[in-house]
């Protein structure tokens, strides 16, 4: 029960409480693997790399010598810290490989991403609720890649009910008919060579899953015509036979992901299968897929990936040989990419230069003194766009001080706090205001202090 409670606290971002429970379990049952693994998960999720490395080295030097999982986590921890590999100097030829590069070069997968795609081995939280912006960015990148690389289809078909809205969004943009596969006989109406099959989220073993028309979807994947908005537990896909991953993927995620119109039951409460509440029914938008998709057409038409996306397309064009065979054939008639020119170096004081400097603090947060804290706090107040990343760092230094800062910003008169800024601050407090009476919910949560009284989606501040 104690271990289950600690895991539930980890799921909802209550890392301090989980750590206290796990420390008690470790002291009472030293040498047991379960409390150690969950404590390592806490340290990983709060990105306390120093403590994580110390724990792992001690475990591997003691009762868990030769443990492959702990050894792999230690190697990853050294990578996250930017430190030396096992037993030697930092390799000068080593480079930081992004998730997009890794999946393309090793698995032949084009990763579109929603902004959470540029890191390697990111600790993903178990339940991630995709926003409407995530949908627009992912679909916009798919359309941009299709135009650049010459991907053409004659129809767009959703292979599961949750993907029907995605199929409608893409079909309208491509001026193609949209459909949803129902009975097995429906598959005969669509040629895998000319149909874009759209999935919401694919779990390991999807090739044989009748719920997503697995065998037919696999034929689409072999032809380079399967797009999955997300893949669940993406590492496990690599152990599957045949095409392990779809050729086009939006998010390489963890255990559970939700779309705005199709949310998992546990996302509304904040507990996962390891927690206290389980098997809640999904919350599904009752409108028709076409009506839901209509809310996205305008934003998608206005989507501009900017110079960064243009450079990504140029890089993808030059690495077509890494794509899965079917998608590589479909890219034979790719357009020659336009010259993008060199990217301007960030000027001193710019946001990009600040983010580069921030990475140094993120590797060694214990070096942040009071003067550095005040500088980071001033940037936190002045630059809302950087708040999620800054909150991650400031929490690791002084959680109580960060919480007090968030409360001060929320306590300002309503006319001084725009709704978008207020919503972002509430999310950093772990209280998602989507579709809720935010003021009443936050007041009730702060007053009662119970995790069960949080609002619809309870996520970590660092997700």
GROMACS .gro file of C-alpha atoms in nm:
model
  463
    1UNK     CA    1   0.000   0.000   0.000
    2UNK     CA    2   0.281   0.241   0.084
    3UNK     CA    3   0.453   0.166  -0.245
    4UNK     CA    4   0.127   0.216  -0.436
    5UNK     CA    5   0.070   0.548  -0.259
    6UNK     CA    6   0.422   0.664  -0.345
    7UNK     CA    7   0.368   0.575  -0.711
    8UNK     CA    8   0.039   0.763  -0.715
    9UNK     CA    9   0.215   1.070  -0.574
   10UNK     CA   10   0.480   1.044  -0.845
   11UNK     CA   11   0.209   1.035  -1.113
   12UNK     CA   12   0.060   1.366  -0.996
   13UNK     CA   13   0.389   1.546  -0.936
   14UNK     CA   14   0.395   1.518  -0.555
   15UNK     CA   15   0.762   1.428  -0.562
   16UNK     CA   16   0.853   1.549  -0.213
   17UNK     CA   17   0.580   1.338  -0.054
   18UNK     CA   18   0.674   1.035  -0.263
   19UNK     CA   19   1.040   1.071  -0.167
   20UNK     CA   20   0.953   1.076   0.203
   21UNK     CA   21   0.748   0.756   0.173
   22UNK     CA   22   1.016   0.580  -0.031
   23UNK     CA   23   1.293   0.678   0.211
   24UNK     CA   24   1.095   0.512   0.489
   25UNK     CA   25   1.050   0.197   0.282
   26UNK     CA   26   1.419   0.187   0.192
   27UNK     CA   27   1.526   0.221   0.556
   28UNK     CA   28   1.286  -0.053   0.668
   29UNK     CA   29   1.365  -0.296   0.384
   30UNK     CA   30   1.722  -0.221   0.272
   31UNK     CA   31   1.832  -0.403  -0.039
   32UNK     CA   32   1.483  -0.430  -0.186
   33UNK     CA   33   1.466  -0.333  -0.551
   34UNK     CA   34   1.113  -0.184  -0.570
   35UNK     CA   35   1.160   0.121  -0.341
   36UNK     CA   36   1.498   0.192  -0.498
   37UNK     CA   37   1.358   0.192  -0.853
   38UNK     CA   38   1.080   0.433  -0.760
   39UNK     CA   39   1.321   0.661  -0.573
   40UNK     CA   40   1.541   0.670  -0.882
   41UNK     CA   41   1.233   0.761  -1.083
   42UNK     CA   42   1.167   1.055  -0.849
   43UNK     CA   43   1.523   1.181  -0.888
   44UNK     CA   44   1.501   1.141  -1.265
   45UNK     CA   45   1.169   1.322  -1.292
   46UNK     CA   46   1.288   1.620  -1.085
   47UNK     CA   47   1.615   1.607  -1.281
   48UNK     CA   48   1.835   1.588  -0.973
   49UNK     CA   49   2.113   1.435  -1.179
   50UNK     CA   50   2.379   1.459  -0.905
   51UNK     CA   51   2.176   1.261  -0.651
   52UNK     CA   52   2.059   1.020  -0.920
   53UNK     CA   53   2.415   0.943  -1.027
   54UNK     CA   54   2.529   0.895  -0.666
   55UNK     CA   55   2.240   0.654  -0.593
   56UNK     CA   56   2.305   0.454  -0.909
   57UNK     CA   57   2.679   0.427  -0.851
   58UNK     CA   58   2.621   0.314  -0.492
   59UNK     CA   59   2.362   0.055  -0.599
   60UNK     CA   60   2.582  -0.086  -0.876
   61UNK     CA   61   2.880  -0.102  -0.640
   62UNK     CA   62   2.671  -0.284  -0.379
   63UNK     CA   63   2.376  -0.523  -0.385
   64UNK     CA   64   2.277  -0.453  -0.748
   65UNK     CA   65   2.613  -0.511  -0.915
   66UNK     CA   66   2.568  -0.612  -1.278
   67UNK     CA   67   2.207  -0.489  -1.299
   68UNK     CA   68   2.160  -0.401  -1.667
   69UNK     CA   69   1.868  -0.164  -1.615
   70UNK     CA   70   2.050   0.041  -1.350
   71UNK     CA   71   2.367   0.047  -1.560
   72UNK     CA   72   2.174   0.179  -1.860
   73UNK     CA   73   2.011   0.447  -1.644
   74UNK     CA   74   2.352   0.550  -1.511
   75UNK     CA   75   2.484   0.587  -1.866
   76UNK     CA   76   2.180   0.797  -1.957
   77UNK     CA   77   2.226   1.008  -1.645
   78UNK     CA   78   2.583   1.086  -1.743
   79UNK     CA   79   2.457   1.187  -2.087
   80UNK     CA   80   2.194   1.418  -1.935
   81UNK     CA   81   2.458   1.581  -1.716
   82UNK     CA   82   2.696   1.621  -2.009
   83UNK     CA   83   2.965   1.435  -1.815
   84UNK     CA   84   3.220   1.170  -1.913
   85UNK     CA   85   3.129   0.820  -2.016
   86UNK     CA   86   3.224   0.515  -1.811
   87UNK     CA   87   3.590   0.512  -1.719
   88UNK     CA   88   3.725   0.785  -1.942
   89UNK     CA   89   3.732   1.136  -2.072
   90UNK     CA   90   3.449   1.312  -2.247
   91UNK     CA   91   3.456   1.197  -2.608
   92UNK     CA   92   3.522   1.501  -2.823
   93UNK     CA   93   3.355   1.345  -3.125
   94UNK     CA   94   3.031   1.272  -2.934
   95UNK     CA   95   2.737   1.485  -3.033
   96UNK     CA   96   2.400   1.546  -2.875
   97UNK     CA   97   2.156   1.349  -3.086
   98UNK     CA   98   1.803   1.484  -3.092
   99UNK     CA   99   1.502   1.257  -3.072
  100UNK     CA  100   1.418   1.347  -3.432
  101UNK     CA  101   1.764   1.250  -3.554
  102UNK     CA  102   1.768   0.931  -3.351
  103UNK     CA  103   1.437   0.799  -3.483
  104UNK     CA  104   1.516   0.892  -3.843
  105UNK     CA  105   1.869   0.751  -3.855
  106UNK     CA  106   1.807   0.433  -3.655
  107UNK     CA  107   1.439   0.352  -3.716
  108UNK     CA  108   1.357   0.532  -4.044
  109UNK     CA  109   1.081   0.731  -3.873
  110UNK     CA  110   0.995   1.092  -3.956
  111UNK     CA  111   0.918   1.251  -3.618
  112UNK     CA  112   0.706   1.564  -3.656
  113UNK     CA  113   0.685   1.663  -3.291
  114UNK     CA  114   0.489   1.930  -3.111
  115UNK     CA  115   0.781   2.113  -2.954
  116UNK     CA  116   0.865   1.829  -2.712
  117UNK     CA  117   1.074   1.647  -2.971
  118UNK     CA  118   1.424   1.793  -2.956
  119UNK     CA  119   1.563   1.599  -2.659
  120UNK     CA  120   1.694   1.247  -2.622
  121UNK     CA  121   1.548   1.017  -2.354
  122UNK     CA  122   1.322   1.285  -2.210
  123UNK     CA  123   1.149   1.159  -1.892
  124UNK     CA  124   0.789   1.147  -2.013
  125UNK     CA  125   0.508   1.170  -1.763
  126UNK     CA  126   0.258   0.890  -1.775
  127UNK     CA  127  -0.047   1.093  -1.872
  128UNK     CA  128   0.008   1.383  -2.113
  129UNK     CA  129  -0.290   1.580  -2.240
  130UNK     CA  130  -0.216   1.716  -2.587
  131UNK     CA  131  -0.344   2.068  -2.643
  132UNK     CA  132  -0.512   2.211  -2.952
  133UNK     CA  133  -0.181   2.384  -3.028
  134UNK     CA  134  -0.009   2.044  -3.028
  135UNK     CA  135  -0.262   1.925  -3.284
  136UNK     CA  136  -0.211   2.230  -3.508
  137UNK     CA  137   0.169   2.213  -3.495
  138UNK     CA  138   0.182   1.839  -3.565
  139UNK     CA  139  -0.067   1.851  -3.853
  140UNK     CA  140   0.100   2.164  -3.993
  141UNK     CA  141   0.438   1.994  -3.996
  142UNK     CA  142   0.290   1.687  -4.167
  143UNK     CA  143   0.137   1.903  -4.441
  144UNK     CA  144   0.463   2.096  -4.485
  145UNK     CA  145   0.665   1.776  -4.514
  146UNK     CA  146   0.414   1.629  -4.761
  147UNK     CA  147   0.436   1.937  -4.983
  148UNK     CA  148   0.816   1.942  -4.974
  149UNK     CA  149   0.876   1.570  -5.022
  150UNK     CA  150   0.602   1.502  -5.275
  151UNK     CA  151   0.379   1.278  -5.067
  152UNK     CA  152   0.040   1.243  -5.240
  153UNK     CA  153  -0.273   1.052  -5.142
  154UNK     CA  154  -0.622   0.995  -5.278
  155UNK     CA  155  -0.805   0.961  -4.945
  156UNK     CA  156  -0.754   1.007  -4.571
  157UNK     CA  157  -0.887   0.731  -4.343
  158UNK     CA  158  -0.894   0.712  -3.963
  159UNK     CA  159  -0.822   0.363  -3.833
  160UNK     CA  160  -0.959   0.426  -3.483
  161UNK     CA  161  -1.246   0.648  -3.357
  162UNK     CA  162  -1.022   0.896  -3.174
  163UNK     CA  163  -0.837   0.969  -3.501
  164UNK     CA  164  -1.153   1.069  -3.690
  165UNK     CA  165  -1.102   1.437  -3.605
  166UNK     CA  166  -0.739   1.423  -3.721
  167UNK     CA  167  -0.851   1.266  -4.049
  168UNK     CA  168  -1.107   1.544  -4.100
  169UNK     CA  169  -0.849   1.815  -4.028
  170UNK     CA  170  -0.597   1.671  -4.274
  171UNK     CA  171  -0.855   1.585  -4.541
  172UNK     CA  172  -0.987   1.941  -4.555
  173UNK     CA  173  -0.634   2.081  -4.581
  174UNK     CA  174  -0.543   1.831  -4.855
  175UNK     CA  175  -0.882   1.867  -5.030
  176UNK     CA  176  -0.940   1.491  -5.008
  177UNK     CA  177  -1.232   1.277  -4.885
  178UNK     CA  178  -1.217   1.157  -4.523
  179UNK     CA  179  -1.354   0.835  -4.378
  180UNK     CA  180  -1.333   0.612  -4.071
  181UNK     CA  181  -1.272   0.240  -4.097
  182UNK     CA  182  -1.552   0.051  -3.932
  183UNK     CA  183  -1.613  -0.314  -4.014
  184UNK     CA  184  -1.335  -0.526  -4.157
  185UNK     CA  185  -1.493  -0.523  -4.501
  186UNK     CA  186  -1.445  -0.144  -4.517
  187UNK     CA  187  -1.076  -0.198  -4.572
  188UNK     CA  188  -1.132  -0.336  -4.921
  189UNK     CA  189  -1.254   0.007  -5.034
  190UNK     CA  190  -0.915   0.170  -4.971
  191UNK     CA  191  -0.585   0.094  -5.138
  192UNK     CA  192  -0.294   0.104  -4.888
  193UNK     CA  193  -0.072   0.241  -5.167
  194UNK     CA  194  -0.281   0.556  -5.214
  195UNK     CA  195  -0.454   0.608  -4.877
  196UNK     CA  196  -0.317   0.804  -4.581
  197UNK     CA  197  -0.410   0.598  -4.274
  198UNK     CA  198  -0.434   0.810  -3.959
  199UNK     CA  199  -0.410   0.671  -3.606
  200UNK     CA  200  -0.444   0.853  -3.277
  201UNK     CA  201  -0.205   0.654  -3.055
  202UNK     CA  202  -0.052   0.315  -3.132
  203UNK     CA  203   0.056   0.079  -2.857
  204UNK     CA  204   0.319  -0.195  -2.895
  205UNK     CA  205   0.177  -0.483  -3.094
  206UNK     CA  206  -0.042  -0.256  -3.308
  207UNK     CA  207   0.038  -0.464  -3.618
  208UNK     CA  208  -0.195  -0.739  -3.490
  209UNK     CA  209  -0.446  -0.524  -3.301
  210UNK     CA  210  -0.796  -0.556  -3.456
  211UNK     CA  211  -0.901  -0.234  -3.283
  212UNK     CA  212  -0.677  -0.033  -3.516
  213UNK     CA  213  -0.712  -0.270  -3.815
  214UNK     CA  214  -0.356  -0.384  -3.749
  215UNK     CA  215  -0.284  -0.598  -4.058
  216UNK     CA  216  -0.426  -0.335  -4.295
  217UNK     CA  217  -0.244  -0.058  -4.107
  218UNK     CA  218   0.077  -0.255  -4.141
  219UNK     CA  219   0.033  -0.266  -4.520
  220UNK     CA  220  -0.013   0.111  -4.514
  221UNK     CA  221   0.303   0.144  -4.305
  222UNK     CA  222   0.501  -0.067  -4.551
  223UNK     CA  223   0.382   0.167  -4.828
  224UNK     CA  224   0.486   0.472  -4.623
  225UNK     CA  225   0.125   0.581  -4.571
  226UNK     CA  226   0.064   0.548  -4.195
  227UNK     CA  227   0.064   0.855  -3.969
  228UNK     CA  228   0.028   0.809  -3.593
  229UNK     CA  229  -0.024   1.121  -3.386
  230UNK     CA  230   0.159   0.940  -3.108
  231UNK     CA  231   0.311   0.606  -3.018
  232UNK     CA  232   0.276   0.478  -2.662
  233UNK     CA  233   0.575   0.337  -2.474
  234UNK     CA  234   0.779   0.389  -2.787
  235UNK     CA  235   1.085   0.194  -2.666
  236UNK     CA  236   0.876  -0.124  -2.652
  237UNK     CA  237   0.783  -0.091  -3.021
  238UNK     CA  238   1.143  -0.159  -3.118
  239UNK     CA  239   1.112  -0.518  -2.993
  240UNK     CA  240   0.822  -0.590  -3.230
  241UNK     CA  241   0.873  -0.781  -3.559
  242UNK     CA  242   0.827  -0.608  -3.894
  243UNK     CA  243   0.792  -0.229  -3.914
  244UNK     CA  244   0.828  -0.151  -3.544
  245UNK     CA  245   0.710   0.210  -3.567
  246UNK     CA  246   0.486   0.390  -3.817
  247UNK     CA  247   0.684   0.579  -4.083
  248UNK     CA  248   0.537   0.915  -3.972
  249UNK     CA  249   0.494   0.992  -3.600
  250UNK     CA  250   0.387   1.301  -3.411
  251UNK     CA  251   0.490   1.221  -3.052
  252UNK     CA  252   0.714   0.943  -2.919
  253UNK     CA  253   0.547   0.921  -2.581
  254UNK     CA  254   0.510   0.727  -2.260
  255UNK     CA  255   0.232   0.514  -2.118
  256UNK     CA  256  -0.073   0.732  -2.185
  257UNK     CA  257  -0.149   1.030  -2.407
  258UNK     CA  258  -0.479   1.212  -2.458
  259UNK     CA  259  -0.623   1.421  -2.739
  260UNK     CA  260  -0.829   1.729  -2.650
  261UNK     CA  261  -1.150   1.563  -2.771
  262UNK     CA  262  -1.071   1.213  -2.639
  263UNK     CA  263  -0.933   1.217  -2.287
  264UNK     CA  264  -0.851   0.917  -2.074
  265UNK     CA  265  -1.042   0.877  -1.751
  266UNK     CA  266  -0.736   0.885  -1.527
  267UNK     CA  267  -0.631   1.217  -1.684
  268UNK     CA  268  -0.932   1.385  -1.523
  269UNK     CA  269  -0.832   1.269  -1.176
  270UNK     CA  270  -0.458   1.239  -1.191
  271UNK     CA  271  -0.411   0.878  -1.084
  272UNK     CA  272  -0.275   0.606  -1.308
  273UNK     CA  273  -0.305   0.231  -1.313
  274UNK     CA  274  -0.057   0.220  -1.021
  275UNK     CA  275  -0.264   0.461  -0.813
  276UNK     CA  276  -0.584   0.463  -0.616
  277UNK     CA  277  -0.833   0.519  -0.898
  278UNK     CA  278  -0.829   0.312  -1.215
  279UNK     CA  279  -1.035   0.214  -1.519
  280UNK     CA  280  -1.232   0.537  -1.541
  281UNK     CA  281  -1.423   0.575  -1.869
  282UNK     CA  282  -1.274   0.813  -2.126
  283UNK     CA  283  -1.422   1.159  -2.163
  284UNK     CA  284  -1.526   1.198  -2.528
  285UNK     CA  285  -1.647   1.513  -2.700
  286UNK     CA  286  -2.001   1.441  -2.820
  287UNK     CA  287  -1.984   1.660  -3.130
  288UNK     CA  288  -1.929   1.510  -3.473
  289UNK     CA  289  -1.566   1.482  -3.592
  290UNK     CA  290  -1.636   1.734  -3.869
  291UNK     CA  291  -1.767   1.988  -3.616
  292UNK     CA  292  -1.467   1.945  -3.386
  293UNK     CA  293  -1.229   1.967  -3.682
  294UNK     CA  294  -1.393   2.291  -3.795
  295UNK     CA  295  -1.244   2.462  -3.488
  296UNK     CA  296  -0.894   2.383  -3.618
  297UNK     CA  297  -0.913   2.466  -3.990
  298UNK     CA  298  -0.845   2.838  -3.952
  299UNK     CA  299  -0.547   2.796  -3.721
  300UNK     CA  300  -0.399   2.526  -3.944
  301UNK     CA  301  -0.436   2.745  -4.253
  302UNK     CA  302  -0.243   3.021  -4.072
  303UNK     CA  303   0.027   2.787  -3.941
  304UNK     CA  304   0.382   2.898  -4.019
  305UNK     CA  305   0.662   2.674  -3.902
  306UNK     CA  306   0.914   2.954  -3.934
  307UNK     CA  307   1.283   2.931  -4.027
  308UNK     CA  308   1.345   2.643  -3.786
  309UNK     CA  309   1.092   2.421  -3.964
  310UNK     CA  310   1.236   2.520  -4.303
  311UNK     CA  311   1.579   2.408  -4.185
  312UNK     CA  312   1.432   2.084  -4.050
  313UNK     CA  313   1.270   2.012  -4.388
  314UNK     CA  314   1.599   2.080  -4.562
  315UNK     CA  315   1.777   1.837  -4.330
  316UNK     CA  316   1.502   1.577  -4.382
  317UNK     CA  317   1.535   1.616  -4.759
  318UNK     CA  318   1.906   1.543  -4.735
  319UNK     CA  319   1.853   1.233  -4.520
  320UNK     CA  320   1.584   1.059  -4.723
  321UNK     CA  321   1.799   0.747  -4.748
  322UNK     CA  322   1.732   0.682  -4.377
  323UNK     CA  323   1.352   0.669  -4.420
  324UNK     CA  324   1.161   0.343  -4.413
  325UNK     CA  325   1.155   0.187  -4.760
  326UNK     CA  326   0.794   0.275  -4.845
  327UNK     CA  327   0.826   0.637  -4.738
  328UNK     CA  328   1.159   0.666  -4.918
  329UNK     CA  329   0.994   0.558  -5.244
  330UNK     CA  330   0.719   0.814  -5.191
  331UNK     CA  331   0.986   1.083  -5.154
  332UNK     CA  332   1.148   1.020  -5.494
  333UNK     CA  333   0.979   1.328  -5.641
  334UNK     CA  334   1.069   1.566  -5.358
  335UNK     CA  335   1.112   1.930  -5.447
  336UNK     CA  336   1.455   2.084  -5.421
  337UNK     CA  337   1.442   2.282  -5.095
  338UNK     CA  338   1.481   2.654  -5.110
  339UNK     CA  339   1.796   2.809  -4.969
  340UNK     CA  340   1.736   2.912  -4.610
  341UNK     CA  341   2.062   3.087  -4.539
  342UNK     CA  342   2.258   3.071  -4.218
  343UNK     CA  343   2.068   3.119  -3.895
  344UNK     CA  344   2.158   3.433  -3.710
  345UNK     CA  345   2.360   3.382  -3.395
  346UNK     CA  346   2.161   3.481  -3.085
  347UNK     CA  347   2.253   3.827  -2.969
  348UNK     CA  348   2.357   3.892  -2.611
  349UNK     CA  349   2.047   3.932  -2.394
  350UNK     CA  350   1.812   3.761  -2.639
  351UNK     CA  351   1.583   3.478  -2.535
  352UNK     CA  352   1.786   3.226  -2.735
  353UNK     CA  353   2.110   3.334  -2.568
  354UNK     CA  354   1.941   3.316  -2.228
  355UNK     CA  355   1.819   2.962  -2.296
  356UNK     CA  356   2.174   2.859  -2.387
  357UNK     CA  357   2.303   3.004  -2.062
  358UNK     CA  358   2.017   2.837  -1.875
  359UNK     CA  359   2.139   2.495  -1.987
  360UNK     CA  360   2.455   2.544  -1.778
  361UNK     CA  361   2.247   2.598  -1.463
  362UNK     CA  362   2.027   2.299  -1.546
  363UNK     CA  363   2.327   2.069  -1.539
  364UNK     CA  364   2.438   2.193  -1.196
  365UNK     CA  365   2.145   2.361  -1.014
  366UNK     CA  366   2.327   2.331  -0.681
  367UNK     CA  367   2.551   2.620  -0.791
  368UNK     CA  368   2.264   2.870  -0.806
  369UNK     CA  369   2.310   3.127  -0.529
  370UNK     CA  370   2.076   3.402  -0.414
  371UNK     CA  371   2.201   3.651  -0.674
  372UNK     CA  372   2.148   3.404  -0.957
  373UNK     CA  373   1.803   3.318  -0.819
  374UNK     CA  374   1.700   3.685  -0.828
  375UNK     CA  375   1.816   3.711  -1.190
  376UNK     CA  376   1.621   3.400  -1.287
  377UNK     CA  377   1.316   3.518  -1.093
  378UNK     CA  378   1.321   3.854  -1.274
  379UNK     CA  379   1.330   3.674  -1.610
  380UNK     CA  380   1.048   3.444  -1.490
  381UNK     CA  381   0.828   3.747  -1.420
  382UNK     CA  382   0.920   3.934  -1.738
  383UNK     CA  383   0.911   3.647  -1.990
  384UNK     CA  384   0.602   3.423  -1.964
  385UNK     CA  385   0.717   3.207  -2.258
  386UNK     CA  386   1.016   3.085  -2.055
  387UNK     CA  387   0.821   3.008  -1.738
  388UNK     CA  388   0.775   2.631  -1.785
  389UNK     CA  389   1.147   2.574  -1.826
  390UNK     CA  390   1.243   2.822  -1.556
  391UNK     CA  391   0.990   2.670  -1.315
  392UNK     CA  392   1.156   2.333  -1.365
  393UNK     CA  393   1.493   2.476  -1.262
  394UNK     CA  394   1.370   2.699  -0.978
  395UNK     CA  395   1.172   2.415  -0.822
  396UNK     CA  396   1.485   2.201  -0.803
  397UNK     CA  397   1.661   2.483  -0.615
  398UNK     CA  398   1.388   2.597  -0.373
  399UNK     CA  399   1.031   2.462  -0.415
  400UNK     CA  400   0.880   2.681  -0.143
  401UNK     CA  401   1.028   2.998  -0.292
  402UNK     CA  402   0.895   2.912  -0.638
  403UNK     CA  403   0.548   2.840  -0.496
  404UNK     CA  404   0.549   3.175  -0.316
  405UNK     CA  405   0.646   3.347  -0.643
  406UNK     CA  406   0.358   3.179  -0.828
  407UNK     CA  407   0.115   3.284  -0.557
  408UNK     CA  408   0.235   3.646  -0.576
  409UNK     CA  409   0.182   3.654  -0.950
  410UNK     CA  410  -0.167   3.504  -0.916
  411UNK     CA  411  -0.266   3.738  -0.633
  412UNK     CA  412  -0.241   4.045  -0.856
  413UNK     CA  413  -0.569   4.221  -0.947
  414UNK     CA  414  -0.757   4.035  -1.224
  415UNK     CA  415  -0.719   4.321  -1.470
  416UNK     CA  416  -0.340   4.286  -1.448
  417UNK     CA  417  -0.337   3.914  -1.529
  418UNK     CA  418  -0.436   3.812  -1.880
  419UNK     CA  419  -0.630   3.488  -1.908
  420UNK     CA  420  -0.351   3.317  -2.102
  421UNK     CA  421  -0.094   3.417  -1.839
  422UNK     CA  422  -0.322   3.310  -1.554
  423UNK     CA  423  -0.381   2.970  -1.712
  424UNK     CA  424  -0.008   2.914  -1.750
  425UNK     CA  425   0.053   3.001  -1.385
  426UNK     CA  426  -0.225   2.767  -1.275
  427UNK     CA  427  -0.072   2.484  -1.475
  428UNK     CA  428   0.263   2.543  -1.308
  429UNK     CA  429   0.085   2.499  -0.976
  430UNK     CA  430  -0.040   2.163  -1.102
  431UNK     CA  431  -0.396   2.283  -1.164
  432UNK     CA  432  -0.507   2.269  -1.528
  433UNK     CA  433  -0.789   2.520  -1.596
  434UNK     CA  434  -0.912   2.356  -1.916
  435UNK     CA  435  -1.292   2.359  -1.921
  436UNK     CA  436  -1.326   2.447  -1.554
  437UNK     CA  437  -1.408   2.729  -1.316
  438UNK     CA  438  -1.044   2.804  -1.251
  439UNK     CA  439  -1.078   3.057  -0.970
  440UNK     CA  440  -1.311   2.841  -0.762
  441UNK     CA  441  -1.110   2.526  -0.827
  442UNK     CA  442  -0.780   2.685  -0.732
  443UNK     CA  443  -0.925   2.843  -0.418
  444UNK     CA  444  -1.078   2.513  -0.312
  445UNK     CA  445  -0.759   2.321  -0.381
  446UNK     CA  446  -0.539   2.565  -0.188
  447UNK     CA  447  -0.788   2.569   0.100
  448UNK     CA  448  -0.830   2.194   0.136
  449UNK     CA  449  -0.486   2.086   0.024
  450UNK     CA  450  -0.606   1.744  -0.086
  451UNK     CA  451  -0.474   1.583  -0.402
  452UNK     CA  452  -0.818   1.434  -0.471
  453UNK     CA  453  -0.970   1.783  -0.494
  454UNK     CA  454  -0.750   1.902  -0.777
  455UNK     CA  455  -0.904   2.000  -1.106
  456UNK     CA  456  -0.967   1.787  -1.411
  457UNK     CA  457  -0.611   1.710  -1.512
  458UNK     CA  458  -0.331   1.691  -1.260
  459UNK     CA  459   0.009   1.706  -1.421
  460UNK     CA  460   0.355   1.777  -1.296
  461UNK     CA  461   0.488   2.132  -1.324
  462UNK     CA  462   0.778   1.997  -1.525
  463UNK     CA  463   0.596   1.798  -1.795
   0.00000   0.00000   0.00000
